[in-house]
Short mmCIF file of C-alpha atoms in Angstrom, two decimals:
data_model
loop_
_atom_site.label_atom_id
_atom_site.label_comp_id
_atom_site.label_asym_id
_atom_site.label_seq_id
_atom_site.Cartn_x
_atom_site.Cartn_y
_atom_site.Cartn_z
CA ALA A 1 85.72 112.45 101.61
CA LYS A 2 88.79 111.49 100.08
CA ILE A 3 91.15 112.61 103.73
CA ASN A 4 91.99 108.57 105.07
CA ILE A 5 93.53 110.55 108.49
CA ALA A 6 93.57 114.21 109.06
CA CYS A 7 95.65 115.41 111.99
CA LEU A 8 94.48 119.29 113.08
CA GLN A 9 95.49 121.81 115.39
CA GLU A 10 94.35 125.10 117.17
CA CYS A 11 91.06 122.99 117.12
CA ARG A 12 90.65 125.50 120.38
CA GLY A 13 88.06 121.97 121.40
CA LYS A 14 86.54 122.21 124.91
CA LYS A 15 86.53 117.89 125.48
CA GLU A 16 88.64 115.85 125.17
CA GLY A 17 88.44 112.37 124.06
CA VAL A 18 87.15 109.79 120.98
CA TRP A 19 83.76 109.64 119.53
CA VAL A 20 81.81 109.63 116.22
CA PHE A 21 81.50 112.28 113.83
CA ASN A 22 79.65 112.03 110.39
CA LYS A 23 82.09 109.32 108.44
CA PHE A 24 84.96 110.57 111.11
CA ILE A 25 86.06 108.63 114.09
CA VAL A 26 87.31 112.01 116.22
CA ALA A 27 90.06 111.44 118.44
CA ALA A 28 91.17 115.57 120.60
CA SER A 29 92.86 116.91 122.94
CA LYS A 30 91.31 120.00 124.61
CA ALA A 31 92.56 123.42 124.74
CA ASP A 32 94.43 125.41 127.88
CA ASN A 33 93.10 127.03 130.01
CA ARG A 34 92.15 130.31 127.92
CA GLY A 35 90.47 127.87 124.75
CA SER A 36 93.47 128.24 123.21
CA TYR A 37 95.56 124.80 121.04
CA GLY A 38 94.27 121.31 120.99
CA CYS A 39 95.46 118.81 118.85
CA GLU A 40 92.92 116.59 116.92
CA VAL A 41 92.81 113.23 115.00
CA TRP A 42 89.88 112.56 111.50
CA ILE A 43 89.90 109.43 110.97
CA ASN A 44 87.81 108.37 108.40
CA ARG A 45 85.55 105.13 108.74
CA SER A 46 84.42 104.55 105.28
CA ILE A 47 88.07 104.00 103.83
CA PRO A 48 89.85 100.58 104.73
CA ILE A 49 93.48 101.72 106.14
CA GLY A 50 94.29 97.59 104.15
CA THR A 51 93.28 93.99 103.41
CA TYR A 52 94.02 91.27 105.52
CA CYS A 53 92.72 87.81 104.31
CA ASP A 54 91.02 89.12 100.93
CA LYS A 55 88.77 91.39 103.33
CA LYS A 56 88.86 95.27 103.70
CA VAL A 57 90.08 96.29 107.37
CA PHE A 58 88.36 99.72 108.28
CA VAL A 59 88.77 101.64 111.04
CA SER A 60 86.24 101.28 114.37
CA LYS A 61 85.51 103.37 117.81
CA ASN A 62 86.85 100.60 119.62
CA ASP A 63 90.15 100.63 118.08
CA VAL A 64 91.16 104.29 118.67
CA SER A 65 93.01 105.20 121.56
CA ILE A 66 94.34 108.42 123.08
CA ALA A 67 97.94 107.54 124.37
CA HIS A 68 99.45 110.67 125.67
CA LYS A 69 97.44 114.42 125.44
CA CYS A 70 98.01 117.96 126.15
CA HIS A 71 96.94 120.75 124.57
CA ARG A 72 99.88 121.29 122.19
CA PHE A 73 100.24 117.44 120.92
CA LEU A 74 98.34 114.38 120.90
CA VAL A 75 99.04 110.86 120.07
CA VAL A 76 96.32 108.31 118.97
CA ARG A 77 96.76 104.56 119.30
CA VAL A 78 94.82 102.75 116.49
CA VAL A 79 94.57 98.76 116.53
CA ALA A 80 92.06 97.47 113.29
CA GLY A 81 92.69 93.97 112.70
CA PRO A 82 96.23 92.64 111.49
CA PHE A 83 97.33 96.30 111.18
CA SER A 84 98.75 98.85 114.30
CA PHE A 85 100.04 102.83 114.53
CA ALA A 86 99.74 105.57 115.77
CA VAL A 87 98.94 108.84 114.52
CA ILE A 88 100.65 112.18 116.36
CA SER A 89 98.96 115.34 115.65
CA ALA A 90 101.20 118.66 117.45
CA HIS A 91 101.31 122.42 116.99
CA ALA A 92 105.34 123.29 118.66
CA PRO A 93 104.65 126.85 120.33
CA HIS A 94 106.36 130.13 118.54
CA PHE A 95 110.02 131.29 119.33
CA ASP A 96 108.99 134.64 119.01
CA LYS A 97 106.48 134.00 122.46
CA TYR A 98 108.19 131.68 124.28
CA LYS A 99 111.81 132.31 125.42
CA ILE A 100 114.28 130.42 123.17
CA THR A 101 115.60 127.73 125.63
CA GLU A 102 112.03 126.45 126.66
CA THR A 103 110.37 126.10 122.97
CA ILE A 104 113.85 124.59 122.45
CA GLU A 105 113.51 121.63 125.50
CA TRP A 106 109.54 122.24 124.08
CA HIS A 107 111.02 120.16 121.15
CA LYS A 108 113.46 117.24 122.57
CA MET A 109 110.59 116.61 124.97
CA PHE A 110 108.25 115.97 121.75
CA ALA A 111 111.05 114.46 119.39
CA ALA A 112 111.03 112.09 122.24
CA ILE A 113 107.37 111.35 122.66
CA VAL A 114 107.34 111.18 119.04
CA ARG A 115 110.93 108.13 119.14
CA LYS A 116 108.67 106.65 122.13
CA SER A 117 106.15 106.61 119.59
CA ILE A 118 108.26 103.90 116.98
CA ASP A 119 109.70 102.16 119.48
CA LYS A 120 106.16 101.10 120.88
CA PHE A 121 104.16 100.96 117.14
CA LYS A 122 106.76 100.79 114.17
CA TYR A 123 104.26 102.93 112.28
CA VAL A 124 103.95 106.71 113.21
CA ILE A 125 101.93 109.22 110.85
CA VAL A 126 102.87 112.86 111.93
CA GLY A 127 100.75 116.23 111.89
CA PHE A 128 103.30 118.67 112.85
CA ASP A 129 102.91 122.40 113.11
CA CYS A 130 106.70 123.05 113.82
CA ILE A 131 106.53 126.57 113.31
CA THR A 132 109.69 126.52 111.95
CA THR A 133 110.85 128.23 108.57
CA PHE A 134 113.43 125.49 106.89
CA GLY A 135 116.35 126.65 104.29
CA ILE A 136 117.82 123.54 102.45
CA LYS A 137 121.13 124.07 103.74
CA ASN A 138 119.80 123.14 107.26
CA SER A 139 116.46 120.20 106.16
CA GLY A 140 119.44 118.21 104.26
CA ALA A 141 118.91 115.23 106.84
CA MET A 142 114.82 115.22 105.99
CA VAL A 143 113.14 114.11 103.03
CA GLY A 144 111.57 117.38 101.39
CA ASN A 145 112.09 120.64 100.46
CA VAL A 146 110.41 122.79 103.45
CA SER A 147 112.57 126.42 102.64
CA VAL A 148 109.84 129.00 102.63
CA GLY A 149 109.97 132.47 103.48
CA THR A 150 112.70 133.88 105.63
CA VAL A 151 114.33 130.48 107.46
CA SER A 152 114.41 130.98 110.64
CA LYS A 153 116.87 131.71 113.05
CA HIS A 154 116.41 128.54 115.13
CA SER A 155 115.68 126.31 112.53
CA GLY A 156 119.44 124.67 112.72
CA ASP A 157 118.51 123.83 116.19
CA VAL A 158 115.02 122.38 115.71
CA SER A 159 116.48 120.31 112.68
CA ASN A 160 119.55 118.63 114.75
CA ILE A 161 116.66 117.66 117.33
CA TYR A 162 114.30 116.11 114.78
CA SER A 163 117.03 114.21 112.67
CA ASP A 164 117.42 111.20 114.77
CA VAL A 165 113.90 110.92 114.73
CA HIS A 166 114.28 111.35 110.87
CA LEU A 167 111.01 112.77 110.64
CA CYS A 168 110.03 113.82 106.99
CA PHE A 169 109.07 117.74 106.58
CA ASN A 170 106.92 119.26 104.15
CA SER A 171 105.95 122.10 103.42
CA SER A 172 101.83 122.85 103.79
CA ILE A 173 101.63 125.99 102.01
CA PRO A 174 100.26 125.71 98.20
CA ARG A 175 102.89 127.12 96.27
CA TYR A 176 105.32 125.19 97.48
CA VAL A 177 103.75 121.99 97.82
#
């Protein structure tokens, strides 16, 4: 596999923690009590994350720890040789299934976690199912065009929440990538 790091959402796993599966180190948060959600970060052990003093540096299971977890997001800390960074996998709640205020508050809380991770680790990779369709006019503060389908009613609110965190939202729908 040529994938170095993958952030997965809605994994619905029954266990949490860090383990090895084939060529990957898997860090996971478990699903909620109904068996929904759960996030994972997969890191390839066979692809170096960098070179230091002319030696390739690979990530091992002992280099990976969970900094914060719940069924909707996972913050993983990686320290391998001189390299340290965080990887965040997250799945936002739907606006149509939850109260608008609660969903906006979830985004504010998650933005604060991303900001704290950036302050602590400097380098942060975020894989995020934002459950929001942005239009061009409200994605201008972010790099990447994520204009897909009908613009979500609250996409401007979400865009404003993340603008100071400098998250880059890119479409994951193949015809827009």
